[in-house]
mmCIF file of N, CA, C and O in Angstrom:
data_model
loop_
_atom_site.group_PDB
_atom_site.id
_atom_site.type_symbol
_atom_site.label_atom_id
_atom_site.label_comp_id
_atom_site.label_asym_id
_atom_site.label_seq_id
_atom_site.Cartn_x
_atom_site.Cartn_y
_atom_site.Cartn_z
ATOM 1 N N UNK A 30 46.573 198.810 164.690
ATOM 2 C CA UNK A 30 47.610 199.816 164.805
ATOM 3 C C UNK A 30 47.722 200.622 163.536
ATOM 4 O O UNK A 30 47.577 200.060 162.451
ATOM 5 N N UNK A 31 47.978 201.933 163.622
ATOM 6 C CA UNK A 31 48.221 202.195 162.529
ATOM 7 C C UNK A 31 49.927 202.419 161.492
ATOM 8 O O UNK A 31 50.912 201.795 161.886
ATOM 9 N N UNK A 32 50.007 203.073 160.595
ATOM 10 C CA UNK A 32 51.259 203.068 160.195
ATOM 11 C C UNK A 32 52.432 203.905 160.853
ATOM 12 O O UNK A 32 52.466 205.059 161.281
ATOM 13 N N UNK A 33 53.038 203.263 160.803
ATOM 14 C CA UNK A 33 54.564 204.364 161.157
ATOM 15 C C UNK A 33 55.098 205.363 160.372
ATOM 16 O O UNK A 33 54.928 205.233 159.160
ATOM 17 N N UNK A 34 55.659 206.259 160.738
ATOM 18 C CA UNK A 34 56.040 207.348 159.523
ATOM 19 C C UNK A 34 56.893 208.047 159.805
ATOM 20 O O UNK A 34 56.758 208.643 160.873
ATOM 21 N N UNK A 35 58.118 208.291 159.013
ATOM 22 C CA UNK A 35 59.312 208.817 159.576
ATOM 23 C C UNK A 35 58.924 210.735 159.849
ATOM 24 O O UNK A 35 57.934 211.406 159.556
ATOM 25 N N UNK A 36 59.613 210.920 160.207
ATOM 26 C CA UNK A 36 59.417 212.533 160.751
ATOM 27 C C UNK A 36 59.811 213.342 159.352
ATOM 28 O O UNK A 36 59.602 214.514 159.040
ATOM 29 N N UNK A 37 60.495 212.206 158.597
ATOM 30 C CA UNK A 37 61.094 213.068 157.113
ATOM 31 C C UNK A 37 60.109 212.719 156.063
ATOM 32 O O UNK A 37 59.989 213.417 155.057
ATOM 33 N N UNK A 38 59.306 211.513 156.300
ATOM 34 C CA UNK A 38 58.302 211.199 155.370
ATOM 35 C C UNK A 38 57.742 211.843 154.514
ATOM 36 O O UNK A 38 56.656 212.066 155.049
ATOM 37 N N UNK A 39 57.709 212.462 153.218
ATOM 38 C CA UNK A 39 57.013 213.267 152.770
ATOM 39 C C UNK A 39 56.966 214.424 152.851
ATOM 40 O O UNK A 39 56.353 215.037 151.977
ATOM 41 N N UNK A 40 57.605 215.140 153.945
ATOM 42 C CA UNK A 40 57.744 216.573 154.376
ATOM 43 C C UNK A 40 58.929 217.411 153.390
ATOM 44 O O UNK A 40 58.881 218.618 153.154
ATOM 45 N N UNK A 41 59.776 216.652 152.988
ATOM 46 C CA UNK A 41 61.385 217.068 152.410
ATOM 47 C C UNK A 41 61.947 217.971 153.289
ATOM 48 O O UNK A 41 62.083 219.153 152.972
ATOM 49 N N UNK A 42 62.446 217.333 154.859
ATOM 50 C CA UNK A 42 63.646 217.572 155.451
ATOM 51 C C UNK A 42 64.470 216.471 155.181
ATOM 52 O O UNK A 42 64.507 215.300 154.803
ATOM 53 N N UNK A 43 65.043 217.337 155.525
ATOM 54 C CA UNK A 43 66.587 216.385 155.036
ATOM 55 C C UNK A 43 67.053 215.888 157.100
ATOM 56 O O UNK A 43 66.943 216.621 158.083
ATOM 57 N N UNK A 44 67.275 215.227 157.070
ATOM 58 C CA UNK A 44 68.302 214.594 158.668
ATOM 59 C C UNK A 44 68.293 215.706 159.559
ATOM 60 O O UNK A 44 67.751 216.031 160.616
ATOM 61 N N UNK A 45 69.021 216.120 158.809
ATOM 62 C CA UNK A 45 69.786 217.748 159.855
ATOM 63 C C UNK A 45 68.658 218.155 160.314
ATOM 64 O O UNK A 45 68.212 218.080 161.458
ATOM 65 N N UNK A 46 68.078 218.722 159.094
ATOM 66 C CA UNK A 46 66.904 219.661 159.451
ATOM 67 C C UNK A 46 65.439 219.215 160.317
ATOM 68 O O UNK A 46 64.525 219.971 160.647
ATOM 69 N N UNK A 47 65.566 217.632 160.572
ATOM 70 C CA UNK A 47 64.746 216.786 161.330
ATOM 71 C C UNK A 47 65.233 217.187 162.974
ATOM 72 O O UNK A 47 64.710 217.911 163.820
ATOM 73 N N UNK A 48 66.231 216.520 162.974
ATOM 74 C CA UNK A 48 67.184 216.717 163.865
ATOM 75 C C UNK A 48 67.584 217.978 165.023
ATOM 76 O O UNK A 48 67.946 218.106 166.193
ATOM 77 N N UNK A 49 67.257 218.754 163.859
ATOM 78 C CA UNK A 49 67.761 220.314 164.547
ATOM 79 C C UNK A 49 66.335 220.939 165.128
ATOM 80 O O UNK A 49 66.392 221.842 165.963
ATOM 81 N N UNK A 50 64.730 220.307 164.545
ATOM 82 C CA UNK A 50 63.724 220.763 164.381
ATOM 83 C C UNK A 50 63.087 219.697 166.353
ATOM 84 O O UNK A 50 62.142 219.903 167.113
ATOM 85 N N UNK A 51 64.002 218.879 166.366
ATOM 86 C CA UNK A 51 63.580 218.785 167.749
ATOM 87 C C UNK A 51 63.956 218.821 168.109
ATOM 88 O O UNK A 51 63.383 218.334 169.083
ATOM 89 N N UNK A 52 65.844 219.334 168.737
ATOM 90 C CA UNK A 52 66.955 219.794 169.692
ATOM 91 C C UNK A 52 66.390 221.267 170.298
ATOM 92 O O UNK A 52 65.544 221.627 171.116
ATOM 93 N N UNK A 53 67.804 222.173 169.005
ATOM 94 C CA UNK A 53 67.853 223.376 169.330
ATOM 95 C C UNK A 53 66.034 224.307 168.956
ATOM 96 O O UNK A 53 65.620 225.223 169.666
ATOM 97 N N UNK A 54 65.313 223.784 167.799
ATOM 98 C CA UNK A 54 64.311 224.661 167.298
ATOM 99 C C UNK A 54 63.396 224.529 168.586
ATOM 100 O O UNK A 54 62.938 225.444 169.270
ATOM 101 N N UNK A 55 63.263 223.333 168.725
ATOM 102 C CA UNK A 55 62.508 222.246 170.245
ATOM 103 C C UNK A 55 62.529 223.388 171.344
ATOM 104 O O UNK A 55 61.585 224.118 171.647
ATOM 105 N N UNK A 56 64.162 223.387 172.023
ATOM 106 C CA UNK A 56 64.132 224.132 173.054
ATOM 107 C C UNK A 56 64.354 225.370 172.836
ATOM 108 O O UNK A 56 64.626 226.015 173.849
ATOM 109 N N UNK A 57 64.331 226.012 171.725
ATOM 110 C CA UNK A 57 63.827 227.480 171.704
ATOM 111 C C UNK A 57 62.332 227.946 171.393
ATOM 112 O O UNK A 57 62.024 229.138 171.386
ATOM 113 N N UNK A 58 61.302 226.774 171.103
ATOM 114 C CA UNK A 58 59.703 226.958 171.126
ATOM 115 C C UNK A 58 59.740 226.753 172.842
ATOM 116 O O UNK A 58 59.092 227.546 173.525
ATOM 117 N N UNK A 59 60.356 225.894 173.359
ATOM 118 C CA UNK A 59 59.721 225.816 174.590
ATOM 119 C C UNK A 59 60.617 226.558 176.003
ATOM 120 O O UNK A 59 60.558 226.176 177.171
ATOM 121 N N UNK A 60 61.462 227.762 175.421
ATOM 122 C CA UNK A 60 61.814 228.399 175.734
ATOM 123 C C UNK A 60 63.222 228.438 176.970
ATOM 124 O O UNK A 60 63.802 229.333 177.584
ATOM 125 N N UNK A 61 63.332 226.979 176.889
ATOM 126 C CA UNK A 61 64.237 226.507 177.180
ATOM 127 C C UNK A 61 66.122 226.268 176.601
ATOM 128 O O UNK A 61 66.957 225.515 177.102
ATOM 129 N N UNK A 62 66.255 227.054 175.624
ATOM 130 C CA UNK A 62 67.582 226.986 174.731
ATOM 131 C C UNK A 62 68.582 228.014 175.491
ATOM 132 O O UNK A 62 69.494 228.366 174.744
ATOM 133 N N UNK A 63 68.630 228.486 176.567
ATOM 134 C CA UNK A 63 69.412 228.678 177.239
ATOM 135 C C UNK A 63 70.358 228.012 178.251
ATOM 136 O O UNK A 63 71.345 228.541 178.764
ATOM 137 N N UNK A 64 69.786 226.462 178.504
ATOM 138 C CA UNK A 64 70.166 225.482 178.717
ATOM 139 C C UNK A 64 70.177 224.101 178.393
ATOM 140 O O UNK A 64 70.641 223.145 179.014
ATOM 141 N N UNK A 65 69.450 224.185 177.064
ATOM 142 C CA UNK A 65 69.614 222.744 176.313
ATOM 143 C C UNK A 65 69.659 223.145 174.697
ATOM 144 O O UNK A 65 69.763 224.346 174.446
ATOM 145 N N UNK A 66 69.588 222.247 173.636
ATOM 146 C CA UNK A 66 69.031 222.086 172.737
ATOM 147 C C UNK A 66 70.189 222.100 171.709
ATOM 148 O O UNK A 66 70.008 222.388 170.526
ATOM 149 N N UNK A 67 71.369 221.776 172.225
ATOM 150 C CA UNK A 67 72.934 221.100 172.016
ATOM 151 C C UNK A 67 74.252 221.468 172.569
ATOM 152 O O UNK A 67 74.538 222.179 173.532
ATOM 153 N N UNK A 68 75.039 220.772 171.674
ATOM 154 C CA UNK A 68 76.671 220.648 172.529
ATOM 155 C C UNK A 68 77.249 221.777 172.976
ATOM 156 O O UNK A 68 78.440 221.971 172.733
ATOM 157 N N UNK A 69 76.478 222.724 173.719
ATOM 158 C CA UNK A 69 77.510 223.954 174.264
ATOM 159 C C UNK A 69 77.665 223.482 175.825
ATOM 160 O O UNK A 69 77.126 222.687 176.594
ATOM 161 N N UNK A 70 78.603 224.337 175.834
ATOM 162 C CA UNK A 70 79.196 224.069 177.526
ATOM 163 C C UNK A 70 77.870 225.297 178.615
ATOM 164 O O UNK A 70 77.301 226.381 178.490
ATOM 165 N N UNK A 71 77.979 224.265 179.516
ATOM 166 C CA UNK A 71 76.573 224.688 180.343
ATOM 167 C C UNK A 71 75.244 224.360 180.087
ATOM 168 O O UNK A 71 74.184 224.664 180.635
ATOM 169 N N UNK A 72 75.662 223.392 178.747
ATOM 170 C CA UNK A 72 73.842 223.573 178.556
ATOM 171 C C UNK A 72 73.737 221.447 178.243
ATOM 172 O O UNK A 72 74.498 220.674 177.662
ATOM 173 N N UNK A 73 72.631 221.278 178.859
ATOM 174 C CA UNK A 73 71.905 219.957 178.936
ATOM 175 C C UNK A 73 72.077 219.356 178.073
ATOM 176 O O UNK A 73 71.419 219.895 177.183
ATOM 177 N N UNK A 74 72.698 218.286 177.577
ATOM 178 C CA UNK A 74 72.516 217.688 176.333
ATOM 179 C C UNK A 74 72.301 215.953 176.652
ATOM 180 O O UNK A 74 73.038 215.345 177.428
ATOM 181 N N UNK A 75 71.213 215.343 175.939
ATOM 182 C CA UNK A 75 71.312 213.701 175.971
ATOM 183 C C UNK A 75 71.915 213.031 174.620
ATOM 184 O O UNK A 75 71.179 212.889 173.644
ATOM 185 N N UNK A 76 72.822 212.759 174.600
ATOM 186 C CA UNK A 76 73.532 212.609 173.186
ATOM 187 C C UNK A 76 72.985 210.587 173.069
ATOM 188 O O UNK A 76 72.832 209.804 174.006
ATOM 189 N N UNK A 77 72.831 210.339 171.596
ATOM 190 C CA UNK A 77 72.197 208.869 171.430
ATOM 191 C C UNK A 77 74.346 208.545 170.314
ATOM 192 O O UNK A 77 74.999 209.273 169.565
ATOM 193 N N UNK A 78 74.584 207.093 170.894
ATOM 194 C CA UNK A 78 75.204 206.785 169.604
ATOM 195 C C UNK A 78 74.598 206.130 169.213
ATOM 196 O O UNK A 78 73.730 205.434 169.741
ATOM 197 N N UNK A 79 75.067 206.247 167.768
ATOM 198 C CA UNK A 79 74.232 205.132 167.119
ATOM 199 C C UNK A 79 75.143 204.676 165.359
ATOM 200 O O UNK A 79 75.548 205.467 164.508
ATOM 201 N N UNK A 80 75.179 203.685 165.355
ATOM 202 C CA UNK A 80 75.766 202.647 164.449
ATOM 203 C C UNK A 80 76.220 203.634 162.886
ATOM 204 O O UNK A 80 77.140 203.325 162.128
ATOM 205 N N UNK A 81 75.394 204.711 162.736
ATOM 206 C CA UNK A 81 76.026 204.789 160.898
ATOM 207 C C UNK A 81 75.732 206.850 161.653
ATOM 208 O O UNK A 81 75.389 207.457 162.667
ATOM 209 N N UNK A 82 76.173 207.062 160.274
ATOM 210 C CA UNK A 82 75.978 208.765 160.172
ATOM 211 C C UNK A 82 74.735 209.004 159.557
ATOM 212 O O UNK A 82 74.530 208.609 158.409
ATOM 213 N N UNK A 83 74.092 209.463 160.048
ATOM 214 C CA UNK A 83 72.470 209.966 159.087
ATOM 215 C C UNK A 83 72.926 210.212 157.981
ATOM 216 O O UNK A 83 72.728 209.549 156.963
ATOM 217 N N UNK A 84 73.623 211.256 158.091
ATOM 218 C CA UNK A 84 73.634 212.306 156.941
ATOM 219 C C UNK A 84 73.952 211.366 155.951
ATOM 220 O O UNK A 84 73.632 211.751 154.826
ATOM 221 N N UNK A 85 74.462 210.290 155.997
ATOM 222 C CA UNK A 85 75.419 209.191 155.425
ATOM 223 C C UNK A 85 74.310 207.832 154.722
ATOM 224 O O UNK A 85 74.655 206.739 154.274
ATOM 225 N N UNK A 86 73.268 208.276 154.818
ATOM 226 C CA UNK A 86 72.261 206.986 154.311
ATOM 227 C C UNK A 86 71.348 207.435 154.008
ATOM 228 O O UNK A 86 71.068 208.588 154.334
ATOM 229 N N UNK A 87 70.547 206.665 153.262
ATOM 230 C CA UNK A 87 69.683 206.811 152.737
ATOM 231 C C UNK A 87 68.429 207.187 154.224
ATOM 232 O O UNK A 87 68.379 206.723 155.363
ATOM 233 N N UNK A 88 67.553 208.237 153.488
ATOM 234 C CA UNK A 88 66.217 208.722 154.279
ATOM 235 C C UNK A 88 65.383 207.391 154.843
ATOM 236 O O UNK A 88 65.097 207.102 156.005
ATOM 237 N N UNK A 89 65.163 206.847 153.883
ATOM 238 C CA UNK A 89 64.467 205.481 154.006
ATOM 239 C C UNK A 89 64.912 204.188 154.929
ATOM 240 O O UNK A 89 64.247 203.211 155.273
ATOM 241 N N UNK A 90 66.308 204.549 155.208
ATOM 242 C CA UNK A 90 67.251 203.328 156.189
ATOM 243 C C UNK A 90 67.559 204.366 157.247
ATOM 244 O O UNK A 90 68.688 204.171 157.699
ATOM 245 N N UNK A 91 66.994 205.325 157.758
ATOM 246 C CA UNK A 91 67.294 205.928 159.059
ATOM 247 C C UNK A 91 67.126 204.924 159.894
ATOM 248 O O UNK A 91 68.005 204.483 160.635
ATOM 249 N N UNK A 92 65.789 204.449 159.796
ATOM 250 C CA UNK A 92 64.886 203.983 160.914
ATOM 251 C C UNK A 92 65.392 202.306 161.320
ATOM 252 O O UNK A 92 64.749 201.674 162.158
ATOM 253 N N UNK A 93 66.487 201.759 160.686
ATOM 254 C CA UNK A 93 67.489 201.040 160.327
ATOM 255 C C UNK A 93 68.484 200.757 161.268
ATOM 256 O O UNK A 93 68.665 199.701 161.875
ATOM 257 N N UNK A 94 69.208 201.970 161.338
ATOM 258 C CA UNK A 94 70.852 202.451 162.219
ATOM 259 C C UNK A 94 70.538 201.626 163.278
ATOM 260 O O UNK A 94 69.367 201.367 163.557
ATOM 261 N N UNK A 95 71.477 201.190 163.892
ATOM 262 C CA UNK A 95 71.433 200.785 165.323
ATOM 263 C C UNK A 95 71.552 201.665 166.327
ATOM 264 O O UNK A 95 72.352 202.570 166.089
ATOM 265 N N UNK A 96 70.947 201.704 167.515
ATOM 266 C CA UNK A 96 71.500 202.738 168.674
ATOM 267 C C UNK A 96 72.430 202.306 169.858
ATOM 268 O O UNK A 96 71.965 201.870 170.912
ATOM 269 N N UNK A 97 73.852 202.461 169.611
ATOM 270 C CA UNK A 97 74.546 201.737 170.614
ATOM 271 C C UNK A 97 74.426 202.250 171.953
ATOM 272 O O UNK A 97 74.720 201.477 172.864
ATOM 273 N N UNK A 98 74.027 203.474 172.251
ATOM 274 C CA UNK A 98 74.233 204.065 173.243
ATOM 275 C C UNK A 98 72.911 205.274 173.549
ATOM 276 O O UNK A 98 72.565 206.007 172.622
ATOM 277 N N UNK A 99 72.394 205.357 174.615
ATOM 278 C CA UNK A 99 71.661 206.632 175.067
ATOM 279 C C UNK A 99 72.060 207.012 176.547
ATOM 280 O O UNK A 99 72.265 206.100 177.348
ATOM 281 N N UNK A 100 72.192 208.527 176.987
ATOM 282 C CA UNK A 100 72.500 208.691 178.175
ATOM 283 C C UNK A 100 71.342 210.187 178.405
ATOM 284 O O UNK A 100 70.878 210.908 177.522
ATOM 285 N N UNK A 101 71.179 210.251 179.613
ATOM 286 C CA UNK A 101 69.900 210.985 180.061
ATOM 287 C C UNK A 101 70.481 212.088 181.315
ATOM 288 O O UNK A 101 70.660 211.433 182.342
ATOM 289 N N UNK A 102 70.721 213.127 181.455
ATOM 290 C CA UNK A 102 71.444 213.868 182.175
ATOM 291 C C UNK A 102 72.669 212.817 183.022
ATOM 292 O O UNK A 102 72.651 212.265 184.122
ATOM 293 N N UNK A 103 73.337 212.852 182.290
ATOM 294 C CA UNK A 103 74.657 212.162 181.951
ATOM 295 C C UNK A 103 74.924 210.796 182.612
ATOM 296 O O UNK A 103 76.013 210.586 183.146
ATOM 297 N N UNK A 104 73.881 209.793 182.586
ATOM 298 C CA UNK A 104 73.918 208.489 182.879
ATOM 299 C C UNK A 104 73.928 207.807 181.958
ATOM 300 O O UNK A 104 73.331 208.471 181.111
ATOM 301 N N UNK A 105 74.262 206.723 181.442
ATOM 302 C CA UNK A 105 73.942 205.672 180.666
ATOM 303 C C UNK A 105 72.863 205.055 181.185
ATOM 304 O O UNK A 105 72.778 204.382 182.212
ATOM 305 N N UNK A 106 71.850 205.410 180.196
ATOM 306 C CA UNK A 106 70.448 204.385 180.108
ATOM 307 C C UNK A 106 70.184 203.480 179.170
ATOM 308 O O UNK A 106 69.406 202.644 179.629
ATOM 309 N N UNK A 107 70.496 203.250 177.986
ATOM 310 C CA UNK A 107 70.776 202.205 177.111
ATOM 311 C C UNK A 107 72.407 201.626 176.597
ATOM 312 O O UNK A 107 73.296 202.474 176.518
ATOM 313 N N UNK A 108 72.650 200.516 176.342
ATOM 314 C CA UNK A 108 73.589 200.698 176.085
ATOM 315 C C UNK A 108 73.284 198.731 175.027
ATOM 316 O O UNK A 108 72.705 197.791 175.573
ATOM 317 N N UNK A 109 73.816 198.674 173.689
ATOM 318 C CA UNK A 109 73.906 197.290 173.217
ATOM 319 C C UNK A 109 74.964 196.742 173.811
ATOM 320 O O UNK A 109 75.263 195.570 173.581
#
């Protein structure tokens, strides 16, 4: 197998800018941001909870956080 590597690895994004680079940037390359690619009303969103605040830890302990929650056009599909 080979190594794992965070999406921030070496690049110098910061969370947000990880974050935002596969939501909203995501569904405006794939031309889809008229109905997804975050929290506006009318538009698709799969929101994850998860245990700490990114912005709030270290780069290196992202991969860390727990995920309490994922939902997929508005079902609960994971849940701890």
């Amino acid at each position: 197998g080979g190594a794992v590597h965070s999406i921030t690895s070496g690049h110098g994004l910061t969370a947000m800018q990880a974050i935002t680079a596969v939501t909203p940037d995501a569904a405006w390359q794939s031309q889809m941001d008229d109905i997804g690619g975050g929290p506006e009303v009318g538009k698709y969103a799969d929101p994850v909870i998860l245990g700490a605040d990114l912005n709030a830890v270290e780069s290196d302990t992202i991969r860390d956080i727990a995920i309490h929650e994922t939902r997929l056009e508005g079902r609960r599909r994971f849940a701890a």
